[in-house]
mmCIF file with all atom_site columns, N, CA and C in Angstrom:
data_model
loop_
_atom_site.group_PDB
_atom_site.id
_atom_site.type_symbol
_atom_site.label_atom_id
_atom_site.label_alt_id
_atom_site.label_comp_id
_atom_site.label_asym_id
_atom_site.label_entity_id
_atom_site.label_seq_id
_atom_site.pdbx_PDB_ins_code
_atom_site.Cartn_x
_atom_site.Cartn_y
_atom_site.Cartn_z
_atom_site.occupancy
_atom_site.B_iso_or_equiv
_atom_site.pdbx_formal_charge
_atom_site.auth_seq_id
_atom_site.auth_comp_id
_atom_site.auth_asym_id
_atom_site.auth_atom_id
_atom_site.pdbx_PDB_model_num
ATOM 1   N N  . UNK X 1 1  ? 29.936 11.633  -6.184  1.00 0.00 ? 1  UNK X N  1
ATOM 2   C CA . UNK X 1 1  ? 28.812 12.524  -6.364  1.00 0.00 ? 1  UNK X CA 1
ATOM 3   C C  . UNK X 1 1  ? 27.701 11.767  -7.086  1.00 0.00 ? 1  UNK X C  1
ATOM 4   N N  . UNK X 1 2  ? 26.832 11.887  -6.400  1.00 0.00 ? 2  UNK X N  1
ATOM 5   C CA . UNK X 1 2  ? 25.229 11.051  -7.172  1.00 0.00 ? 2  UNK X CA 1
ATOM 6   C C  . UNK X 1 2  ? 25.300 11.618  -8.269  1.00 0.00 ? 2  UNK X C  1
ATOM 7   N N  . UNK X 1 3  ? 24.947 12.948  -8.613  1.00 0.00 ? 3  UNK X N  1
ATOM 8   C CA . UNK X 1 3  ? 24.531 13.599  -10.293 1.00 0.00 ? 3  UNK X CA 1
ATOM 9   C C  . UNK X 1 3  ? 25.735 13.080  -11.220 1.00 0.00 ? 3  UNK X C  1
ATOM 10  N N  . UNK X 1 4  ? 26.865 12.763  -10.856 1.00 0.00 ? 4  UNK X N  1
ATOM 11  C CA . UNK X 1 4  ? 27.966 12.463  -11.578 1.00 0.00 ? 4  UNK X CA 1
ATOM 12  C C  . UNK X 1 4  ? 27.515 10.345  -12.238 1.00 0.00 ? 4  UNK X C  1
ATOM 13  N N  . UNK X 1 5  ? 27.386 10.032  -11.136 1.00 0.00 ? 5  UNK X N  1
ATOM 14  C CA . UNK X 1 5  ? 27.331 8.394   -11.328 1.00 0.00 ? 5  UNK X CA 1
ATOM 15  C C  . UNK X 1 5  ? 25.574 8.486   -11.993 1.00 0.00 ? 5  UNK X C  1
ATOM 16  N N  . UNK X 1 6  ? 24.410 9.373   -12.149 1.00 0.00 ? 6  UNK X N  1
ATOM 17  C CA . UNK X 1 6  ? 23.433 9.201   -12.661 1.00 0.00 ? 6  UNK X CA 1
ATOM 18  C C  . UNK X 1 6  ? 23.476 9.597   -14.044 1.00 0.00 ? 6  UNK X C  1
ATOM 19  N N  . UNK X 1 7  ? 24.358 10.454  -14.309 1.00 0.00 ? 7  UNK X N  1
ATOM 20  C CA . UNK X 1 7  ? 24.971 11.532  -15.878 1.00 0.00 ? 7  UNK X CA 1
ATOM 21  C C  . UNK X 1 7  ? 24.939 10.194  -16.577 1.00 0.00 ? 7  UNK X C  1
ATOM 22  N N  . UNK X 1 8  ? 25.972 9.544   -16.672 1.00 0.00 ? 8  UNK X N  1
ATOM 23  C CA . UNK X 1 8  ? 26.916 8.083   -16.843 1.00 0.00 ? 8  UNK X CA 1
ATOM 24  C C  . UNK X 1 8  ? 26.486 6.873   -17.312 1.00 0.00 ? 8  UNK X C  1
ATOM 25  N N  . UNK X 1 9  ? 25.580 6.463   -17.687 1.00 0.00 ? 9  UNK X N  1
ATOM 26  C CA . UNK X 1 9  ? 25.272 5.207   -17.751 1.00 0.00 ? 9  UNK X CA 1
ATOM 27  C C  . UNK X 1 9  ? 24.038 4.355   -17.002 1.00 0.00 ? 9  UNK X C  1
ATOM 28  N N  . UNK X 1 10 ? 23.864 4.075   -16.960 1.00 0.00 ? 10 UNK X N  1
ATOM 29  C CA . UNK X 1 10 ? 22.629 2.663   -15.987 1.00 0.00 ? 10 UNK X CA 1
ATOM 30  C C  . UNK X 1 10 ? 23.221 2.849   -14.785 1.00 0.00 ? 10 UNK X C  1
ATOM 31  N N  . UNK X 1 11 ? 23.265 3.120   -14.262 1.00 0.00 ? 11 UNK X N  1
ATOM 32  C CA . UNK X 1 11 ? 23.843 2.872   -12.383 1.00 0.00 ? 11 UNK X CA 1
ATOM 33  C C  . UNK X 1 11 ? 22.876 1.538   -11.754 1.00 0.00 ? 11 UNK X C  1
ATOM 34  N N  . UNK X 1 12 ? 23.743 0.757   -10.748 1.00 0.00 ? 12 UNK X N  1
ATOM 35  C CA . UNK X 1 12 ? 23.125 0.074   -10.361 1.00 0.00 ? 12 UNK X CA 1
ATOM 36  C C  . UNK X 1 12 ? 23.684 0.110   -8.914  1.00 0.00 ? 12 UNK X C  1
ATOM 37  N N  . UNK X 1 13 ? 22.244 0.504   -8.002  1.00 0.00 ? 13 UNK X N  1
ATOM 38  C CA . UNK X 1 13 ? 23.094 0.712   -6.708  1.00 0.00 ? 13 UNK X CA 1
ATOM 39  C C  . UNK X 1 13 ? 23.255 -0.912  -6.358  1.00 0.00 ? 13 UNK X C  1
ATOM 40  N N  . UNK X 1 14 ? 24.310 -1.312  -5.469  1.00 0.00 ? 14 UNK X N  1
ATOM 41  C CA . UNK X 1 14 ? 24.813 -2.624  -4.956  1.00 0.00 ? 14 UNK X CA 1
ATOM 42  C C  . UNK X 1 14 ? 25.599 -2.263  -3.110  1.00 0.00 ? 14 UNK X C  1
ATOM 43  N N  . UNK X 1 15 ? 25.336 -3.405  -2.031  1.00 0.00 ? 15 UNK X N  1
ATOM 44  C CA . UNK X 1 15 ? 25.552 -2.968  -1.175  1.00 0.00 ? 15 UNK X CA 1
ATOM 45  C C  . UNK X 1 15 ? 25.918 -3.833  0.187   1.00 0.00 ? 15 UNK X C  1
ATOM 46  N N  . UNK X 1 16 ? 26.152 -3.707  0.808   1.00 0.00 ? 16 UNK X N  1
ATOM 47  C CA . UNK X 1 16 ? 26.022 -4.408  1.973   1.00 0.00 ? 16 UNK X CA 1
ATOM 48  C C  . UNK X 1 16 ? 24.456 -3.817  2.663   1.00 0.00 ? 16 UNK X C  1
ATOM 49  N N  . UNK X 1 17 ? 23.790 -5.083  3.915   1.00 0.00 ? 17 UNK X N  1
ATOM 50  C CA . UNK X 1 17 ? 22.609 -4.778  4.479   1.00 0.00 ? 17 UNK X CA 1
ATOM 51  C C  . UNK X 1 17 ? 22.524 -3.471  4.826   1.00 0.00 ? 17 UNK X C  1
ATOM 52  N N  . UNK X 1 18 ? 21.848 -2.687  4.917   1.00 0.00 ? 18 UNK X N  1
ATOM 53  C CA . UNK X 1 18 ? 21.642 -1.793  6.000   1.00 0.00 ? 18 UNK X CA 1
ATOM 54  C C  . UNK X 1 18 ? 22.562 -0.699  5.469   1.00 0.00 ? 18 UNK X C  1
ATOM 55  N N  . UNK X 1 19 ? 23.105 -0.490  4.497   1.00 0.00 ? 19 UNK X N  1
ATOM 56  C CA . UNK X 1 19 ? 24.133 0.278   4.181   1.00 0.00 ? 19 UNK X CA 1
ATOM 57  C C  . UNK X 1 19 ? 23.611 1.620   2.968   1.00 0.00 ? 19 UNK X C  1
ATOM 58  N N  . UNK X 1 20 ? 22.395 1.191   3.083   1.00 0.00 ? 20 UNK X N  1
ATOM 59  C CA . UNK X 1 20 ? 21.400 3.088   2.597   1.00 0.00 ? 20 UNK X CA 1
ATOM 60  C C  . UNK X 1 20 ? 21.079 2.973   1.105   1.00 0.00 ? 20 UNK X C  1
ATOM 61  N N  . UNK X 1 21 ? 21.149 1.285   0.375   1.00 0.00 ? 21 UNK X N  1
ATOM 62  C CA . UNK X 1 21 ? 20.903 1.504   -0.848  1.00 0.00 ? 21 UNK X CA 1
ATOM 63  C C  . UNK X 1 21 ? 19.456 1.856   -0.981  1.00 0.00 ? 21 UNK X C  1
ATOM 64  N N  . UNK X 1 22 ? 18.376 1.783   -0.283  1.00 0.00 ? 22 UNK X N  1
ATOM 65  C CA . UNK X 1 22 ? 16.580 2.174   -0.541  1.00 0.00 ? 22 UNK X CA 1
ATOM 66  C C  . UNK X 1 22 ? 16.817 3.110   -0.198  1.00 0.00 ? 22 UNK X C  1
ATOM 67  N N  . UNK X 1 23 ? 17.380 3.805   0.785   1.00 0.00 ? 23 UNK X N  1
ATOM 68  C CA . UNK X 1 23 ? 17.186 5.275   1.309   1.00 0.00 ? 23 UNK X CA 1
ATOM 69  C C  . UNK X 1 23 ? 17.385 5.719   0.055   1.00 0.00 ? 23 UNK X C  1
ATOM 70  N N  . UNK X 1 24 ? 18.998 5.739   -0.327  1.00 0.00 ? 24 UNK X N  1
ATOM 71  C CA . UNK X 1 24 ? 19.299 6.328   -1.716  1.00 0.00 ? 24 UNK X CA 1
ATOM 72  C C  . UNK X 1 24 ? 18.009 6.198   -3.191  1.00 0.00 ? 24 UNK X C  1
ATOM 73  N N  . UNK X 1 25 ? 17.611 5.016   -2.834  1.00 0.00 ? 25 UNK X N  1
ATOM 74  C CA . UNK X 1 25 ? 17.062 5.198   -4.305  1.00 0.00 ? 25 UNK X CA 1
ATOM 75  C C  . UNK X 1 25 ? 15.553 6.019   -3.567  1.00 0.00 ? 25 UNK X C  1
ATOM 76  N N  . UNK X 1 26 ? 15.424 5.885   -2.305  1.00 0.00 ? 26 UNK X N  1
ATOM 77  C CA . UNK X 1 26 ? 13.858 6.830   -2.441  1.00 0.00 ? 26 UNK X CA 1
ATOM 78  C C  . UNK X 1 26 ? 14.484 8.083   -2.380  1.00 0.00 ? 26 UNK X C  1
ATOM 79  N N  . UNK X 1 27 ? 15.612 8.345   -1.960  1.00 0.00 ? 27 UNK X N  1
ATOM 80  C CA . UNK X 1 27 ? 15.877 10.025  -2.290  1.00 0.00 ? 27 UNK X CA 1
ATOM 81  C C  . UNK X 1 27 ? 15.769 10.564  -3.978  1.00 0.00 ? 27 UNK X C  1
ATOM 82  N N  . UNK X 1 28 ? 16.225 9.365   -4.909  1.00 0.00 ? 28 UNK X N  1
ATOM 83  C CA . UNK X 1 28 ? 16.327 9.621   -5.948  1.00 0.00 ? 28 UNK X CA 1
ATOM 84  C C  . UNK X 1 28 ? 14.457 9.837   -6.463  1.00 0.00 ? 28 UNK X C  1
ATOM 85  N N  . UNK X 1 29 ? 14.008 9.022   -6.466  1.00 0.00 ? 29 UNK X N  1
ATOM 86  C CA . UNK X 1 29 ? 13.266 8.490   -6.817  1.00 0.00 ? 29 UNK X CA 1
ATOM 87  C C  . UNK X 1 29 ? 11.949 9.973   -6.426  1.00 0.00 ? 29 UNK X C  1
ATOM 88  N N  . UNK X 1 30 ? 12.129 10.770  -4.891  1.00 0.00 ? 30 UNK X N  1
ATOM 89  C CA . UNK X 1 30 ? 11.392 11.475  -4.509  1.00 0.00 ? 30 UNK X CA 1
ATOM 90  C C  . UNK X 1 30 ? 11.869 13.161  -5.402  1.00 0.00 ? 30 UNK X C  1
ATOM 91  N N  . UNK X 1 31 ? 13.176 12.940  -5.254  1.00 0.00 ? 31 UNK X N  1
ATOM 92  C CA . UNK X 1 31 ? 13.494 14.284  -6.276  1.00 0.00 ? 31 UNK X CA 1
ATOM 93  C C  . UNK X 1 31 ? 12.758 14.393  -7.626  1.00 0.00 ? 31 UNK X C  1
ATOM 94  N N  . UNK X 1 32 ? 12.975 13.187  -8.471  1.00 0.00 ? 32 UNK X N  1
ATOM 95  C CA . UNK X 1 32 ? 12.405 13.059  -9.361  1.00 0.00 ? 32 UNK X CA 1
ATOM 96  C C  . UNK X 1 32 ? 11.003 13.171  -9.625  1.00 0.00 ? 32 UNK X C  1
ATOM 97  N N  . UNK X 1 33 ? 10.000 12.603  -8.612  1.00 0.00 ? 33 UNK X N  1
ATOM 98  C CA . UNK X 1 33 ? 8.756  12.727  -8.744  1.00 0.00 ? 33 UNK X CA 1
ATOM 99  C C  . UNK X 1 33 ? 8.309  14.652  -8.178  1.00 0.00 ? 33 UNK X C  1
ATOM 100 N N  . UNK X 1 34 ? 9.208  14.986  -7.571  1.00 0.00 ? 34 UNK X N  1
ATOM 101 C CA . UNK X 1 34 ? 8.482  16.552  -7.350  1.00 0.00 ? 34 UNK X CA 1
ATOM 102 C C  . UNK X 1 34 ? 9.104  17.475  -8.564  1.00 0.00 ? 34 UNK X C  1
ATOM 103 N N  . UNK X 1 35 ? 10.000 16.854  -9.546  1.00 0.00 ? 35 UNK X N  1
ATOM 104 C CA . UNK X 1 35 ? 10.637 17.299  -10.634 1.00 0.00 ? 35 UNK X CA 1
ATOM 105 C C  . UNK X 1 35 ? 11.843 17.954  -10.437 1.00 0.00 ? 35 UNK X C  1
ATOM 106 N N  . UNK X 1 36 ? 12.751 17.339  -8.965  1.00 0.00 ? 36 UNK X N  1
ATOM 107 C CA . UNK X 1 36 ? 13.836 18.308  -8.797  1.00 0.00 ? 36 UNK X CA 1
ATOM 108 C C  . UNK X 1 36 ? 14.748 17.612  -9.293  1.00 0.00 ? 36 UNK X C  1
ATOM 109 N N  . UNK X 1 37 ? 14.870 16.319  -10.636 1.00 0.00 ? 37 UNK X N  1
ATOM 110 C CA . UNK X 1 37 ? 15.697 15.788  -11.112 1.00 0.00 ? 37 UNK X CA 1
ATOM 111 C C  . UNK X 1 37 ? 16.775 16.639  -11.316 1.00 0.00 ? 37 UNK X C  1
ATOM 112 N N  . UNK X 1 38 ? 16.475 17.640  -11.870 1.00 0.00 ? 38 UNK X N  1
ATOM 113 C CA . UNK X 1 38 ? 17.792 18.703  -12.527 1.00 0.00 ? 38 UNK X CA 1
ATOM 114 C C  . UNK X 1 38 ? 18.349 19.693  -11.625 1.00 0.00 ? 38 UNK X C  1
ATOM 115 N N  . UNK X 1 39 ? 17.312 20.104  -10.686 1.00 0.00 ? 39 UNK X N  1
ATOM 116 C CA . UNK X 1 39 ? 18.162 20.715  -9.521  1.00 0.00 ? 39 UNK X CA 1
ATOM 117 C C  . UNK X 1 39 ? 18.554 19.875  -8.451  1.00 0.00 ? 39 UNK X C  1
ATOM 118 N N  . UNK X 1 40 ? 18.472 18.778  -8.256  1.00 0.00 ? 40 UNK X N  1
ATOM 119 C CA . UNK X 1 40 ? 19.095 18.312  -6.992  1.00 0.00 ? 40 UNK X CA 1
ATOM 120 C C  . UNK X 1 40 ? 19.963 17.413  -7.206  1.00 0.00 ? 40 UNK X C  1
ATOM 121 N N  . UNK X 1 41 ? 19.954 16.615  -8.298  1.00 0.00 ? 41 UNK X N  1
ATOM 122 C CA . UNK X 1 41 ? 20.487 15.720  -9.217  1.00 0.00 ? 41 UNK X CA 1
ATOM 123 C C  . UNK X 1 41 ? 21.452 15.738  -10.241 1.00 0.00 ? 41 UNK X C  1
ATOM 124 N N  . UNK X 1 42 ? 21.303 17.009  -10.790 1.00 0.00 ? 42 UNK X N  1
ATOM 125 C CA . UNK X 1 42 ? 21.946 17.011  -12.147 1.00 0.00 ? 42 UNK X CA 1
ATOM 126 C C  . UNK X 1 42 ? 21.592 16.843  -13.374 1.00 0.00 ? 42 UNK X C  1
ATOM 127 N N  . UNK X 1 43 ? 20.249 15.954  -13.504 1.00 0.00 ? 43 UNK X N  1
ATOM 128 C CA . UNK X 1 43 ? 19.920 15.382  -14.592 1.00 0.00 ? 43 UNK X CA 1
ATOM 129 C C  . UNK X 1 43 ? 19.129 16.334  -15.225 1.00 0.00 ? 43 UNK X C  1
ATOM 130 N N  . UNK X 1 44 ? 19.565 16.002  -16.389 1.00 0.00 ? 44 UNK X N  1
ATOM 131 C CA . UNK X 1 44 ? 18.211 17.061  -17.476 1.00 0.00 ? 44 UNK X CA 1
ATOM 132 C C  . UNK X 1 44 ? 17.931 16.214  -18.581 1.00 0.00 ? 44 UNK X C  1
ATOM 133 N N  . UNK X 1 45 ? 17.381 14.857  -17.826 1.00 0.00 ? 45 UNK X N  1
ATOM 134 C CA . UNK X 1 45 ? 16.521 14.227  -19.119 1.00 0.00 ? 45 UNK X CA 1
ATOM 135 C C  . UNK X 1 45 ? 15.325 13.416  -17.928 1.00 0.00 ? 45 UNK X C  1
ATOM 136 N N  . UNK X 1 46 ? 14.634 12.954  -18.626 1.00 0.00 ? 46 UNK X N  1
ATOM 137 C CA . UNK X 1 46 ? 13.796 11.919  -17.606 1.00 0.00 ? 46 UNK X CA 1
ATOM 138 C C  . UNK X 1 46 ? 14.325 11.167  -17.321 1.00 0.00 ? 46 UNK X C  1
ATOM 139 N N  . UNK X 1 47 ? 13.957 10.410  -15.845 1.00 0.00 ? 47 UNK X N  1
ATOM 140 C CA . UNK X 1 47 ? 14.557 9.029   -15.124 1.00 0.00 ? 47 UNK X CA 1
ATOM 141 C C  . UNK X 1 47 ? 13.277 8.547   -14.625 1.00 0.00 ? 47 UNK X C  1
ATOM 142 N N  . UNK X 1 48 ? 13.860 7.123   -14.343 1.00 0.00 ? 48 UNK X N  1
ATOM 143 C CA . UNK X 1 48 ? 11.993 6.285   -13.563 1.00 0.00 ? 48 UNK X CA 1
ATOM 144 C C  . UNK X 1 48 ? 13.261 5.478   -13.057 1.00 0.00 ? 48 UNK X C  1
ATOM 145 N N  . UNK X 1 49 ? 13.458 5.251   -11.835 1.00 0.00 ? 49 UNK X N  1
ATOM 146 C CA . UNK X 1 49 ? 14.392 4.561   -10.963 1.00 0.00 ? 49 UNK X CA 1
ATOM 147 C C  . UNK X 1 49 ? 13.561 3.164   -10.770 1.00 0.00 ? 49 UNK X C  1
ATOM 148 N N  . UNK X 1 50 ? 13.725 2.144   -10.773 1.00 0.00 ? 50 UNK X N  1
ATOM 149 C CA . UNK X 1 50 ? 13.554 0.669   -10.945 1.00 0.00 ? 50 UNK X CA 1
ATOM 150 C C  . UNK X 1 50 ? 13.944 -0.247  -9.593  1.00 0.00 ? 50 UNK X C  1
ATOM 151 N N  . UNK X 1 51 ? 13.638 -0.109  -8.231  1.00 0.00 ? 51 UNK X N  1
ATOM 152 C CA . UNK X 1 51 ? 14.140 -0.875  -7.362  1.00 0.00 ? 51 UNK X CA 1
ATOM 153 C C  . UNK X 1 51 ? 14.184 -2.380  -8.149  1.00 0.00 ? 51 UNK X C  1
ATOM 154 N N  . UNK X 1 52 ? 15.011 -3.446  -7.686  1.00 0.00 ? 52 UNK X N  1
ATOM 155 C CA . UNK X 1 52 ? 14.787 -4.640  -8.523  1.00 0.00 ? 52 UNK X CA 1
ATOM 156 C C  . UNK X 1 52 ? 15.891 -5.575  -7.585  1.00 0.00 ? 52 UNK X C  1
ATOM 157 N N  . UNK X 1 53 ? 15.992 -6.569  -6.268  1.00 0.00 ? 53 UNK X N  1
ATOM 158 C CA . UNK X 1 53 ? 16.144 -7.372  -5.926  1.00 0.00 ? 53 UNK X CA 1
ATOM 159 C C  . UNK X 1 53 ? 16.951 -8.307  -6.886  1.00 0.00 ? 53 UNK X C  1
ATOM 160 N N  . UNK X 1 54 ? 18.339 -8.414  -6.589  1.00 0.00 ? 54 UNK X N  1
ATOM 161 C CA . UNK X 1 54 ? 18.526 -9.614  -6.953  1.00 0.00 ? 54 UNK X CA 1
ATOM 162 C C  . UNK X 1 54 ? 18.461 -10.950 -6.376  1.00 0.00 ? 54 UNK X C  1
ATOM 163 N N  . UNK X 1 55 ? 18.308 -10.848 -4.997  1.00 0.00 ? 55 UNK X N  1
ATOM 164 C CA . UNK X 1 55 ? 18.461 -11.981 -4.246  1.00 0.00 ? 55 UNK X CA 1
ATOM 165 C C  . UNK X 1 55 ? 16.769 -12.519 -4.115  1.00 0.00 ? 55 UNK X C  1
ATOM 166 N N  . UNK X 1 56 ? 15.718 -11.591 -4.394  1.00 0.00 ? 56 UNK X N  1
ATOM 167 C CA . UNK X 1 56 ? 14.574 -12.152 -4.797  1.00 0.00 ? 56 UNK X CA 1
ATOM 168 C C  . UNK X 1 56 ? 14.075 -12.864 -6.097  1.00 0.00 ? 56 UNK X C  1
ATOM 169 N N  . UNK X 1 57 ? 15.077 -11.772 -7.070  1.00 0.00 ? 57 UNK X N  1
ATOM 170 C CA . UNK X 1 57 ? 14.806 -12.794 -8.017  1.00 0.00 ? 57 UNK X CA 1
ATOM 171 C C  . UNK X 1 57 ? 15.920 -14.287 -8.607  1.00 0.00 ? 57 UNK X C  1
ATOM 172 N N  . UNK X 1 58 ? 16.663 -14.264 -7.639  1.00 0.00 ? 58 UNK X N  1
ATOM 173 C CA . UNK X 1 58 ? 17.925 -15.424 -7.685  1.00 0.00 ? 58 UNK X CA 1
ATOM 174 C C  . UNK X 1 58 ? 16.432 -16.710 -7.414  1.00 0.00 ? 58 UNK X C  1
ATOM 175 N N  . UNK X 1 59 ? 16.040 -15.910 -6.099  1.00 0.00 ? 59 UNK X N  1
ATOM 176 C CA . UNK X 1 59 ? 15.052 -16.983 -5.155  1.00 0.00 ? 59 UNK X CA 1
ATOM 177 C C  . UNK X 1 59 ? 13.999 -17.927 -5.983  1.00 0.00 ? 59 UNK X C  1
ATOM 178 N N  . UNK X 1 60 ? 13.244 -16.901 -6.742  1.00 0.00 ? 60 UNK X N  1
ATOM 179 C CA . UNK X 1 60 ? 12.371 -16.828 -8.047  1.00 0.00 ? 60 UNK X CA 1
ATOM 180 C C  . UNK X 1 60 ? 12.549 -18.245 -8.690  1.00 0.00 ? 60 UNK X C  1
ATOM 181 N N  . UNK X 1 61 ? 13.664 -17.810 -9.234  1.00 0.00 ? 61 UNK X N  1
ATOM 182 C CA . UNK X 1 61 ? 14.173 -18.534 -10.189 1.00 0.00 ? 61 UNK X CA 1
ATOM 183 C C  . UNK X 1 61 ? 14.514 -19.995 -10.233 1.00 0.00 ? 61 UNK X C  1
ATOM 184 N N  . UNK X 1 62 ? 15.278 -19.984 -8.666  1.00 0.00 ? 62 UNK X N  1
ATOM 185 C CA . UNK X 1 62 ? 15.304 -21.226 -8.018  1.00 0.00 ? 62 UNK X CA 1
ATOM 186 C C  . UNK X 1 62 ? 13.877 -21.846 -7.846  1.00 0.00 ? 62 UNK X C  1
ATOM 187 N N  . UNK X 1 63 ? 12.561 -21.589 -7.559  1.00 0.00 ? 63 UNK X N  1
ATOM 188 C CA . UNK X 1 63 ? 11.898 -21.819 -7.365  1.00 0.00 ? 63 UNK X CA 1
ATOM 189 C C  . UNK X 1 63 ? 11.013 -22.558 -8.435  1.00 0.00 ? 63 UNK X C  1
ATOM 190 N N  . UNK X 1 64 ? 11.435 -21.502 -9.741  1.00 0.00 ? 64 UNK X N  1
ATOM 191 C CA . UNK X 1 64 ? 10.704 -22.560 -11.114 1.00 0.00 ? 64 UNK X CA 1
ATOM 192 C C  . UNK X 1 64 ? 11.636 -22.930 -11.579 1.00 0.00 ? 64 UNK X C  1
ATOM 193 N N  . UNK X 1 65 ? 13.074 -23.477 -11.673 1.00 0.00 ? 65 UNK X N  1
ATOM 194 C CA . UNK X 1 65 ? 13.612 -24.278 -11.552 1.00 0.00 ? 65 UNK X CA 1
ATOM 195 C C  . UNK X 1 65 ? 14.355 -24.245 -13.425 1.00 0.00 ? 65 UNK X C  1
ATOM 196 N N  . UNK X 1 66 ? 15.158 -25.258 -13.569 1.00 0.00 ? 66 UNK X N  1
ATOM 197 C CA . UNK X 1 66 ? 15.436 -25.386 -15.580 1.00 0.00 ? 66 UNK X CA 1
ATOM 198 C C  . UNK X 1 66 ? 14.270 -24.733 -16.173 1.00 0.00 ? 66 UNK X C  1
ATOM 199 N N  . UNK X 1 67 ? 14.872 -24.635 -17.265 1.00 0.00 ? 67 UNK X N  1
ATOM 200 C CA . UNK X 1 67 ? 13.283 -24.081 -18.375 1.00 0.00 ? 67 UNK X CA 1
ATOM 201 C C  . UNK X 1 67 ? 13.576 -25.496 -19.450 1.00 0.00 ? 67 UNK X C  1
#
């Protein structure tokens, strides 16, 4: 259950290609902005959902190299 794994801690969605992790976070992400965090969700505090790439920023990183 989403409202259960959002209650909980930091969630971090993780996935195989094509396997609905953006869908999921724009579902989240759209509840939240029309304020149905608490009815569709569960949540009754604020959230700001964070898309964030790891394999872009692996890339990044590789790119500027040692510090």
């Amino acid at each position: 259950e989403v409202s259960e794994i959002l209650r909980n801690g930091h969630p971090v969605i993780v996935g195989y290609p094509g396997g609905g992790k953006s869908t999921l976070l724009k579902i989240i992400a759209l509840s939240l902005a029309e304020g149905n965090g608490e009815k569709r969700l569960g949540l009754h505090r604020k959230w700001l959902p964070v898309p964030f790439s790891v394999g872009l920023y692996a890339r990044a990183c590789e790119k500027k190299g040692p510090n």
